[in-house]
PDB file of C-alpha atoms in Angstrom:
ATOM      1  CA  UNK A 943     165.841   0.506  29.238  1.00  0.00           C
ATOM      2  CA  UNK A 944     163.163   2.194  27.781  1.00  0.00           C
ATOM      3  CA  UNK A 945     164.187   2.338  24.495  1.00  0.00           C
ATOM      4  CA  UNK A 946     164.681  -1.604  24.982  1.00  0.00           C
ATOM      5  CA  UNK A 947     161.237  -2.039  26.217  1.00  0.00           C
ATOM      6  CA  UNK A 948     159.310   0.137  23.659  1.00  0.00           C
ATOM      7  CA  UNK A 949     157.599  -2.640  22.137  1.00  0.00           C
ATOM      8  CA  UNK A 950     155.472  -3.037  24.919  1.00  0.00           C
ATOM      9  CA  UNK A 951     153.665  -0.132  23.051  1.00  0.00           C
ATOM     10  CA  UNK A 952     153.837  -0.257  19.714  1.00  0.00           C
ATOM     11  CA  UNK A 953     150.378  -0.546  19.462  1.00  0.00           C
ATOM     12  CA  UNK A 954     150.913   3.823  19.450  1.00  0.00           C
ATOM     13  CA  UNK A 955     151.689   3.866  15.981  1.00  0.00           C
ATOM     14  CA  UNK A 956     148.733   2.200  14.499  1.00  0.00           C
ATOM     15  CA  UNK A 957     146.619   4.731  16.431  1.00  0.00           C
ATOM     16  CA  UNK A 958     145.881   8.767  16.016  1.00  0.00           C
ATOM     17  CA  UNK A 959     148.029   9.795  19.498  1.00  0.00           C
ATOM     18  CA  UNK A 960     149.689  12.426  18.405  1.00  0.00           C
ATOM     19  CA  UNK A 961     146.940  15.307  17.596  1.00  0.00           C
ATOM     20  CA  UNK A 962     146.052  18.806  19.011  1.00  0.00           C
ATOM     21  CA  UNK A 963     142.693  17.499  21.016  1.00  0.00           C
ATOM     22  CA  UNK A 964     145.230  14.388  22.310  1.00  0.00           C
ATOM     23  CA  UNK A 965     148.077  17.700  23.318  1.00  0.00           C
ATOM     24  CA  UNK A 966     145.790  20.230  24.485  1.00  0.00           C
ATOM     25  CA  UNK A 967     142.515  18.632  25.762  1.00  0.00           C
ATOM     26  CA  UNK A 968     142.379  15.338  26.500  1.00  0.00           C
ATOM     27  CA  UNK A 969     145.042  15.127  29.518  1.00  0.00           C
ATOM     28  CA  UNK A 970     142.983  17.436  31.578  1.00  0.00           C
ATOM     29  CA  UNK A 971     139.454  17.443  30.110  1.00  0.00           C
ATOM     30  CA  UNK A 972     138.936  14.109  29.046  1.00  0.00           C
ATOM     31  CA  UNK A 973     135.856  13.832  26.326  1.00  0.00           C
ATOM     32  CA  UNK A 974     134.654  17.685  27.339  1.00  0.00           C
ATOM     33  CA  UNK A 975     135.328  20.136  24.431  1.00  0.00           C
ATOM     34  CA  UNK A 976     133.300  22.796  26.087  1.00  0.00           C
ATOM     35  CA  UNK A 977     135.186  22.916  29.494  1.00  0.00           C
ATOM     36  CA  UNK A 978     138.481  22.671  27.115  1.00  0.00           C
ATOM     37  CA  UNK A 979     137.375  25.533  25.110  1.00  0.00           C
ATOM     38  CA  UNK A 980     136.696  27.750  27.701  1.00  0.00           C
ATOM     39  CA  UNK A 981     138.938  26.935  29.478  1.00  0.00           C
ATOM     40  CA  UNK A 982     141.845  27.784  26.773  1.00  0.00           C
ATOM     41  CA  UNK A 983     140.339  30.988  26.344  1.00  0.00           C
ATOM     42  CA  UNK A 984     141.000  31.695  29.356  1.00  0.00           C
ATOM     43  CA  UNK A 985     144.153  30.561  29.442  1.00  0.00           C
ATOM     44  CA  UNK A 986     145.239  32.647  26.853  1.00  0.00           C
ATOM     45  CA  UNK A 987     144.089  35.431  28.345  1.00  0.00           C
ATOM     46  CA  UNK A 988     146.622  34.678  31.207  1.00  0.00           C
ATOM     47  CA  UNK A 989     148.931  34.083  28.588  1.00  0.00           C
ATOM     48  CA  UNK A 990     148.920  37.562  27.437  1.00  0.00           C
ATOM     49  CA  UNK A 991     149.241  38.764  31.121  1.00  0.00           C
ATOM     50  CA  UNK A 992     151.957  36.397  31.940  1.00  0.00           C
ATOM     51  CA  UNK A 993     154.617  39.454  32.521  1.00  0.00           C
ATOM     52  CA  UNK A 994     152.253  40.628  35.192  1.00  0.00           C
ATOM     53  CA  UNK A 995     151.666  37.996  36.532  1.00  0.00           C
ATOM     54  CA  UNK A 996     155.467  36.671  37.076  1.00  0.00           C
ATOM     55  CA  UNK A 997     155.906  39.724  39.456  1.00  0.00           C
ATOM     56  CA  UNK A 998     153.042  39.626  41.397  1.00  0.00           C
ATOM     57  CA  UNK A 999     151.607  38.093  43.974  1.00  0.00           C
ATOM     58  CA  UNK A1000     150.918  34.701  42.110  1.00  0.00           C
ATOM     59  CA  UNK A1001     154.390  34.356  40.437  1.00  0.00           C
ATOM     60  CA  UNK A1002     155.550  31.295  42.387  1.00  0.00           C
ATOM     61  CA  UNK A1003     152.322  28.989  41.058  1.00  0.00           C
ATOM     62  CA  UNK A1004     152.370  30.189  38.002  1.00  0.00           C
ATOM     63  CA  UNK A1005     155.849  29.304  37.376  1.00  0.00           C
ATOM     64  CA  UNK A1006     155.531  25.863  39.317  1.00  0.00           C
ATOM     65  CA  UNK A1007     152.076  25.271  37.848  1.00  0.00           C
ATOM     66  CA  UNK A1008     153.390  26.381  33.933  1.00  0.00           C
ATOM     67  CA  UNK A1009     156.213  24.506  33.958  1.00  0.00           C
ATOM     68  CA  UNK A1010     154.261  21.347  35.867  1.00  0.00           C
ATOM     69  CA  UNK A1011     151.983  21.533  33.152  1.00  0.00           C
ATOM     70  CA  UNK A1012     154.698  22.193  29.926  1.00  0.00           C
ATOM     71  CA  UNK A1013     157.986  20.298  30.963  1.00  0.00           C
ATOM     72  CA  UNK A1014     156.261  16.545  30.871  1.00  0.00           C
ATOM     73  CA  UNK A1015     154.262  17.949  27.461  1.00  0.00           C
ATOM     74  CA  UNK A1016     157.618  18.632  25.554  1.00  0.00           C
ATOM     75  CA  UNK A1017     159.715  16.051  27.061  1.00  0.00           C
ATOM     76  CA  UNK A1018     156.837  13.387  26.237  1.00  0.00           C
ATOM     77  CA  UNK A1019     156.624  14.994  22.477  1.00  0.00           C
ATOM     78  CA  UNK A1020     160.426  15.375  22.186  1.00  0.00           C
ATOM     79  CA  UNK A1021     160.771  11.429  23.055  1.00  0.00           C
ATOM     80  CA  UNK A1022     158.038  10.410  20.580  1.00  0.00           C
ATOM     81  CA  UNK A1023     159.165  12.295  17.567  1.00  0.00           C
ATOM     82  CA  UNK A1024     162.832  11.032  18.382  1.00  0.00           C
ATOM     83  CA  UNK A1025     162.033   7.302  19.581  1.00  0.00           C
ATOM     84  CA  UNK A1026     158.438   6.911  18.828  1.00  0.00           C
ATOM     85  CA  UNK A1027     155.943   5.746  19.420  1.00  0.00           C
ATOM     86  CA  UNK A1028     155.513   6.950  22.951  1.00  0.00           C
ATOM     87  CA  UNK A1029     152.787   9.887  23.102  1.00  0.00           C
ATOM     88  CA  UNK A1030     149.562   8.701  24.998  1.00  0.00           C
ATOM     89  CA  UNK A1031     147.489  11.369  26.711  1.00  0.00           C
ATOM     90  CA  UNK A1032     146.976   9.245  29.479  1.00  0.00           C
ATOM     91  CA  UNK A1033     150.763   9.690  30.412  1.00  0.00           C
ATOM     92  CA  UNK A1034     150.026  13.302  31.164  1.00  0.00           C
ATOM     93  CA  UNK A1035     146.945  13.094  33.466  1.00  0.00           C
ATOM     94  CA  UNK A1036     149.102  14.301  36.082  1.00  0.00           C
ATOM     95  CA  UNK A1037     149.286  17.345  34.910  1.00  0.00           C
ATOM     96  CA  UNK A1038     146.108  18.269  35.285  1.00  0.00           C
ATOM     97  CA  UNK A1039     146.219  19.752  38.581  1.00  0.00           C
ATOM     98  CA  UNK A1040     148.448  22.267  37.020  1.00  0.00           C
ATOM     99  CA  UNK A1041     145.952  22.997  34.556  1.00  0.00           C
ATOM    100  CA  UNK A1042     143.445  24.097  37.478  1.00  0.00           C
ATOM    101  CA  UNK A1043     146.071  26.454  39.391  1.00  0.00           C
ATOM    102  CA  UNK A1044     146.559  28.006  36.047  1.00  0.00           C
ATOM    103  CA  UNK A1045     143.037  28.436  35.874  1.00  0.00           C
ATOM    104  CA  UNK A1046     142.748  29.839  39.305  1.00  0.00           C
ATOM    105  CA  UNK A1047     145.012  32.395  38.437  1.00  0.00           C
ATOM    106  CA  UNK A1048     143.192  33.228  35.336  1.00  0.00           C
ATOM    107  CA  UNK A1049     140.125  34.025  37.192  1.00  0.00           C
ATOM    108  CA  UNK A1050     141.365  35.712  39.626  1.00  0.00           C
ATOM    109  CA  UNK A1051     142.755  38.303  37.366  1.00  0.00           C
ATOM    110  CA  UNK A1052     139.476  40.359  37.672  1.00  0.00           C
ATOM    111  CA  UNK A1053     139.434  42.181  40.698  1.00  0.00           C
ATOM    112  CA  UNK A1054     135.858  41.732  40.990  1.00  0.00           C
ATOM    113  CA  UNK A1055     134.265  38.742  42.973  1.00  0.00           C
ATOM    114  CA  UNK A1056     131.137  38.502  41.190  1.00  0.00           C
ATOM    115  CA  UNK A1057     133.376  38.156  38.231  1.00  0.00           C
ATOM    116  CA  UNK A1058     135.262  35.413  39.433  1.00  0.00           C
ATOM    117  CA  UNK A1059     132.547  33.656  40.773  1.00  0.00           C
ATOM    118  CA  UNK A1060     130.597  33.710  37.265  1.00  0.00           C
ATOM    119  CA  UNK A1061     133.685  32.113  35.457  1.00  0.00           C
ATOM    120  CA  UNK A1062     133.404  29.503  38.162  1.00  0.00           C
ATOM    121  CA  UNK A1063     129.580  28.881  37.585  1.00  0.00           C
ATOM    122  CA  UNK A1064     130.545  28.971  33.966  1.00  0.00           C
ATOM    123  CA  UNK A1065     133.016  26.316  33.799  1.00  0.00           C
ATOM    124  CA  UNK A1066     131.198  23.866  36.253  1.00  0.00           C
ATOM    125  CA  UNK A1067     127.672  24.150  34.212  1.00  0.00           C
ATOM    126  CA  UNK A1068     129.956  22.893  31.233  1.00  0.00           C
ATOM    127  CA  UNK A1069     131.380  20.469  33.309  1.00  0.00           C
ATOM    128  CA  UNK A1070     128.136  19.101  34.382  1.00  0.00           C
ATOM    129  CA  UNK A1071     127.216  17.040  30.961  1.00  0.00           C
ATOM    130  CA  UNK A1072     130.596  14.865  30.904  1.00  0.00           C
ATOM    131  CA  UNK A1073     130.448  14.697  34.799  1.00  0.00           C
ATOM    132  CA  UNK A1074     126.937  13.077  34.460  1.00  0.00           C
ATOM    133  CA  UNK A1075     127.865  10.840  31.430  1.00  0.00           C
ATOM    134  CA  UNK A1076     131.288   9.693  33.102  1.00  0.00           C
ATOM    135  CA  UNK A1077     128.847   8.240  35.885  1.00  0.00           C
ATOM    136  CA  UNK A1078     126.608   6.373  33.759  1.00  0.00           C
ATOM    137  CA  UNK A1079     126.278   2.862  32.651  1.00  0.00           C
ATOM    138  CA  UNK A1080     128.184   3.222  29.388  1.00  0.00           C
ATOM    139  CA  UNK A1081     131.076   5.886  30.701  1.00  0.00           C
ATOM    140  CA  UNK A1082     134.003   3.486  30.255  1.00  0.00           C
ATOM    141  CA  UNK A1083     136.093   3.492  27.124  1.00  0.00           C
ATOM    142  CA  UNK A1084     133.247   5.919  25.000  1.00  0.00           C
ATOM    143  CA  UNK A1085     130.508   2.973  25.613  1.00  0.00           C
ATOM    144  CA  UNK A1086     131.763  -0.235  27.123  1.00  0.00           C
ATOM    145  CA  UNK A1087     128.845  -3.153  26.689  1.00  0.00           C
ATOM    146  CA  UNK A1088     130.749  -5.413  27.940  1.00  0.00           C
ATOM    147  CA  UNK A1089     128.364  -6.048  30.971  1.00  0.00           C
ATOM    148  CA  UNK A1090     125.225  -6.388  29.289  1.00  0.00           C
ATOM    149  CA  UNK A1091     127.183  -8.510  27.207  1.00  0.00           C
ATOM    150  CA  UNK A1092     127.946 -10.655  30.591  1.00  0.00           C
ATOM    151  CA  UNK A1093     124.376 -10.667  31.951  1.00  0.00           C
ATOM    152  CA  UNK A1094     122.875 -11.433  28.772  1.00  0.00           C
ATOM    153  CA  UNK A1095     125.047 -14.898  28.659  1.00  0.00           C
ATOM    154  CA  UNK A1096     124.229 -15.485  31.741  1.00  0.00           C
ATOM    155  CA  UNK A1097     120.775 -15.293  32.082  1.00  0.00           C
ATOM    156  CA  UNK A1098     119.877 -17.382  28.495  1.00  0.00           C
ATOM    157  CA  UNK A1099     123.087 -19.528  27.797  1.00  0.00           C
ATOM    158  CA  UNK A1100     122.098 -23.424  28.779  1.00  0.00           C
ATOM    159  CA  UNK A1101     125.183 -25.358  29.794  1.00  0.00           C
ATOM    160  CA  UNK A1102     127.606 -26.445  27.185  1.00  0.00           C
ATOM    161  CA  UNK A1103     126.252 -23.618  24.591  1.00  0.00           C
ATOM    162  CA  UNK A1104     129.130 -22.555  22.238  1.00  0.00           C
ATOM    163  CA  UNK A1105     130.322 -18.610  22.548  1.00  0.00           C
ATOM    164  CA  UNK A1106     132.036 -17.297  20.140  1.00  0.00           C
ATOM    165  CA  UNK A1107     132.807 -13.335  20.911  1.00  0.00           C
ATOM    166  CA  UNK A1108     134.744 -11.142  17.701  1.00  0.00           C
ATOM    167  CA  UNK A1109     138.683 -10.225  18.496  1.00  0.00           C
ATOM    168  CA  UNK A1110     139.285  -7.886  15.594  1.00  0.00           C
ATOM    169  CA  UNK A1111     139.011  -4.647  15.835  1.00  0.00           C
ATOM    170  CA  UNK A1112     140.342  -1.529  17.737  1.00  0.00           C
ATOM    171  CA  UNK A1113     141.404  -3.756  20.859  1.00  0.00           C
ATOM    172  CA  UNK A1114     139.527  -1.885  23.702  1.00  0.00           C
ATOM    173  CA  UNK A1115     136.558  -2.405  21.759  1.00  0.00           C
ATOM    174  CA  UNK A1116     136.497  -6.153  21.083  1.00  0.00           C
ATOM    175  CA  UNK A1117     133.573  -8.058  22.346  1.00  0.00           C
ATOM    176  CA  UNK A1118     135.783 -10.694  23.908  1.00  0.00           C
ATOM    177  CA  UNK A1119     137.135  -8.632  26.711  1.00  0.00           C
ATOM    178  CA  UNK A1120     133.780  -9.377  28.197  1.00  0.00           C
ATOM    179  CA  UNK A1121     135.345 -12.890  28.798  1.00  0.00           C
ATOM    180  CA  UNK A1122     137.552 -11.346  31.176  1.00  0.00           C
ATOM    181  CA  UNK A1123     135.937  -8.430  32.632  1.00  0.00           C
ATOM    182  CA  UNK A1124     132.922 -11.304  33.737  1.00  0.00           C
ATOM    183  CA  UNK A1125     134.433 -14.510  33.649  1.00  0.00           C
ATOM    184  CA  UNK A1126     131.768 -16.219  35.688  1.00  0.00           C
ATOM    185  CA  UNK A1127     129.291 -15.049  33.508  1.00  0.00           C
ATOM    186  CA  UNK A1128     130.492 -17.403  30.686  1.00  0.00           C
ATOM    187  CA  UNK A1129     131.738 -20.080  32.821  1.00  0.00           C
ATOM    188  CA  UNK A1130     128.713 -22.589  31.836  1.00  0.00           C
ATOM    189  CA  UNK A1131     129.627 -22.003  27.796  1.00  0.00           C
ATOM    190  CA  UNK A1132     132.510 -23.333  25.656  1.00  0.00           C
ATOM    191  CA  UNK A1133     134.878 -20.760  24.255  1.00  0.00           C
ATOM    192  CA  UNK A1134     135.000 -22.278  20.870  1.00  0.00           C
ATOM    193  CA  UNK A1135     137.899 -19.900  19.137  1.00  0.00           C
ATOM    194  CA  UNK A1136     140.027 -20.018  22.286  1.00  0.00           C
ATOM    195  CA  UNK A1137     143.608 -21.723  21.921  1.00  0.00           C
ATOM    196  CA  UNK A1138     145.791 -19.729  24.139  1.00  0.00           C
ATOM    197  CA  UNK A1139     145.220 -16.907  26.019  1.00  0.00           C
ATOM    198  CA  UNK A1140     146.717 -12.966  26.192  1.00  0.00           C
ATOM    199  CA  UNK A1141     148.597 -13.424  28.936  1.00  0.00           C
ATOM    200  CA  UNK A1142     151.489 -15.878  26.703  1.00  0.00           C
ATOM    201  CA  UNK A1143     150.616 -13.809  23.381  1.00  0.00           C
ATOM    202  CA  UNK A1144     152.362 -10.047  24.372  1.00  0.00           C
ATOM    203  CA  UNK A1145     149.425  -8.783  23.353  1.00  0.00           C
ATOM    204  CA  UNK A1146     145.843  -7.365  24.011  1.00  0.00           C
ATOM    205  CA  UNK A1147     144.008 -10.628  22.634  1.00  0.00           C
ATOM    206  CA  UNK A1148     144.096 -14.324  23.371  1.00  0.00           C
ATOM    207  CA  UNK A1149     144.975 -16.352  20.742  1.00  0.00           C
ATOM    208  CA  UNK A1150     142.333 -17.478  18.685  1.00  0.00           C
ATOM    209  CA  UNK A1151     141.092 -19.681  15.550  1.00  0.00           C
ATOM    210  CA  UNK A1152     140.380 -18.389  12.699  1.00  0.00           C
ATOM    211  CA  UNK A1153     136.420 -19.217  11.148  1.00  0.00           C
ATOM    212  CA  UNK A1154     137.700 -21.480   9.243  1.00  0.00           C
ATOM    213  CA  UNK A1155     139.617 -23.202  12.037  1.00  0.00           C
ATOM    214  CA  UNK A1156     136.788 -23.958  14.650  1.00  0.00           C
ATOM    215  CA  UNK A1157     134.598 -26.571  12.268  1.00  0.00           C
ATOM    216  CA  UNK A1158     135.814 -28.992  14.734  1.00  0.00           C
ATOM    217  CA  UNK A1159     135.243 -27.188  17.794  1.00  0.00           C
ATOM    218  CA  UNK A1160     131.459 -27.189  16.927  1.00  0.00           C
ATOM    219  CA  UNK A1161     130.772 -31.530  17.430  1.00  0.00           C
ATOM    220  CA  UNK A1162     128.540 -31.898  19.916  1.00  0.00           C
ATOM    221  CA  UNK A1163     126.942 -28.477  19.966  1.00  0.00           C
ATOM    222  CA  UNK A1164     123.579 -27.307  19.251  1.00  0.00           C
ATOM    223  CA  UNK A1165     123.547 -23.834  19.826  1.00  0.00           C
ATOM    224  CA  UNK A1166     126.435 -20.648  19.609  1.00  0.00           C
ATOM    225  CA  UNK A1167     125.741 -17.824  20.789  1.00  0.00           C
ATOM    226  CA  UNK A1168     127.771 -15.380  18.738  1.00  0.00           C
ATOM    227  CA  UNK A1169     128.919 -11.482  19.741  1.00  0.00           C
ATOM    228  CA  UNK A1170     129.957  -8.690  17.151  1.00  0.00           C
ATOM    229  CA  UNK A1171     130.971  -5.338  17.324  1.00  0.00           C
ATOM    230  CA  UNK A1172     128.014  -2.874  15.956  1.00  0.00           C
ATOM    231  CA  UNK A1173     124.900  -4.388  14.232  1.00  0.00           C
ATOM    232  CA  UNK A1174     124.412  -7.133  12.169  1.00  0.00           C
ATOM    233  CA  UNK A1175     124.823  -5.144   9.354  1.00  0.00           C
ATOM    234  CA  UNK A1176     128.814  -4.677   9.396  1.00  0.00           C
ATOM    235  CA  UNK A1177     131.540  -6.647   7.056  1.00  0.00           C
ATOM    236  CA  UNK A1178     132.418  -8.460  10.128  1.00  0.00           C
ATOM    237  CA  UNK A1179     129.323  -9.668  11.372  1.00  0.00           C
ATOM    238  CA  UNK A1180     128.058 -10.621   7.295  1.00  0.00           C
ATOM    239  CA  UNK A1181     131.528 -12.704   7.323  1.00  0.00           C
ATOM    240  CA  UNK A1182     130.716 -14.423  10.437  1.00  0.00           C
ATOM    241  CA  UNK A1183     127.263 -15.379   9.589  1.00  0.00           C
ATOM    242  CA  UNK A1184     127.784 -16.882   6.327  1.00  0.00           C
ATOM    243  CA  UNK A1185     130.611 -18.979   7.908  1.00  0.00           C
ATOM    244  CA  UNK A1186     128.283 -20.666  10.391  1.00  0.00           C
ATOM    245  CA  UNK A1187     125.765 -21.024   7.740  1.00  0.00           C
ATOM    246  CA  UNK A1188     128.012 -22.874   5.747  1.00  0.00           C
ATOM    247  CA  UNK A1189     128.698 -25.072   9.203  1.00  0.00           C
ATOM    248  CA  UNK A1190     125.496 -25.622   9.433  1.00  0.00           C
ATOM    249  CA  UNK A1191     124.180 -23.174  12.099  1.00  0.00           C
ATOM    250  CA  UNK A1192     121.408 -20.619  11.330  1.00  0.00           C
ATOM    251  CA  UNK A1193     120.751 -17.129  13.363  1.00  0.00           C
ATOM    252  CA  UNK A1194     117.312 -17.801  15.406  1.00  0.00           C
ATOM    253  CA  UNK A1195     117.465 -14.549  17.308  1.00  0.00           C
ATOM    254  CA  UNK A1196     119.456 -11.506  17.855  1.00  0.00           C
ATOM    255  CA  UNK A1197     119.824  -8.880  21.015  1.00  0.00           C
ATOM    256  CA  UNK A1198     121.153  -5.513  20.525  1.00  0.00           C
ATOM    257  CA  UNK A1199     123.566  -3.946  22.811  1.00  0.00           C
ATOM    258  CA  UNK A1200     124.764  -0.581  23.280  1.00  0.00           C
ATOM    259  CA  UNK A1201     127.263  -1.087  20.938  1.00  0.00           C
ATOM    260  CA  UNK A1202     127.309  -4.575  20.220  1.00  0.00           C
ATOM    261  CA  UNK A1203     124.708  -7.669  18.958  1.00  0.00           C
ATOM    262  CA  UNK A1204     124.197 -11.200  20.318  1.00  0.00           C
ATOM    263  CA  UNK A1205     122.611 -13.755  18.081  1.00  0.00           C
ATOM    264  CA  UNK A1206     122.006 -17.083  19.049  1.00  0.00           C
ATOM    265  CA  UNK A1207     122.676 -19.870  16.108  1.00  0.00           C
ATOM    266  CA  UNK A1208     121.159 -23.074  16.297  1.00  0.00           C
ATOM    267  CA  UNK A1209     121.747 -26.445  14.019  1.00  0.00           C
TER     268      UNK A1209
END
């Protein structure tokens, strides 16, 4: 049944899954290099000890927390190289626990507390920068906008404005998932690209027209307020302005985003 299903993602292939920070880093340290530098150094150290350790007095977790940690790594690998595309590092988050009794063990090699306790400090002063950035306003997906986006809308669309929000591009970075991540934001404006949404499509986007499709959608309207990835500098946002020029509609303001600008065109 899986095999049957693996459509659902597809979308692997277009993207860079398969790479050593996706293997080795990302499943248990996220966006932090520096904790998942140090903390494979240390893990090779244990690696070189692992005879020792297999005896000892930690044996049993290592071997639970080694094979916790390797087992779902190859078999994952194994089934993407052979049926493909299947690696995502978000598949192996659960093994991240393993990762930190592996670690514990590794620290505790050093029969010296004050030791142990300064690879502790160590690893949670490098942990402190992505812990802080995970818990600010722009932690999801490497800079989600999407609700300044929202409020933005909402506090200077007038009823009936036009929206028209980008859907190309890597798909957890298109402007128009604000639609659904704040739908009452946009409720008062008129989706003027919209013909049927994600939901009947089998895919990450709604179905949409094309620029040179939505000439029609734009009787009766005044104003658009238009959303593109990056600045108004990029291919895509050049594209979309000359189209609306040629419409008719003019830029009379822009507001930058974190990653993202909304201009207002009027007629």
């Amino acid at each position: 049944m899986s095999v049957q299903q693996k459509e659902q993602i597809a979308w692997l292939s277009d993207l860079p899954v398969v790479t050593i920070w996706t293997i080795f880093a990302k499943p248990a340290f996220d966006s932090s290099w520096l904790v998942a530098a140090l903390a494979w150094c240390a893990l090779l150290v244990l690696a070189f000890r692992c005879r020792r350790i297999w005896s000892g007095p930690h044996g049993s977790a290592f071997r639970l927390a080694a094979s916790w940690f390797s087992v779902p790594l190859v078999l994952l690998l194994t089934a993407d190289a052979l049926v493909g595309p299947l690696y995502n590092a978000r598949y192996l988050f659960f093994t991240a626990p393993a990762v930190a009794v592996l670690l514990a063990i590794a620290f505790t090699l050093s029969a010296r507390a004050i030791v142990v306790w300064a690879l502790i400090g160590v690893l949670v002063l490098a942990s402190a920068p992505t812990y802080i950035s995970q818990r600010g306003p722009f932690a999801k997906d490497g800079g989600s906008d999407l609700s300044q986006i929202a409020d933005y809308i909402h506090s200077n669309a007038a009823e009936s404005d036009g929206i028209y929000l980008q859907d190309t591009g890597k798909s957890t970075l298109r402007p128009r998932l604000a639609l659904y991540a704040y739908p009452a934001a946009f409720i008062s404006t008129e989706d003027i690209a919209f013909e049927a949404p994600f939901t009947t499509t089998g895919t990450f986007s709604d179905e949409t027209r094309s620029l040179d499709e939505i000439e029609s959608k734009l009787v009766g309207l005044e104003r658009i307020w238009v959303v593109t990835a990056g600045s108004t500098g990029t291919d895509a946002a050049r594209k979309i302005n000359a189209a609306f020029n040629l419409m008719g509609f003019f830029d009379t303001s822009s507001h930058q985003t974190n990653r993202s600008v909304i201009t207002l065109y009027e007629r």
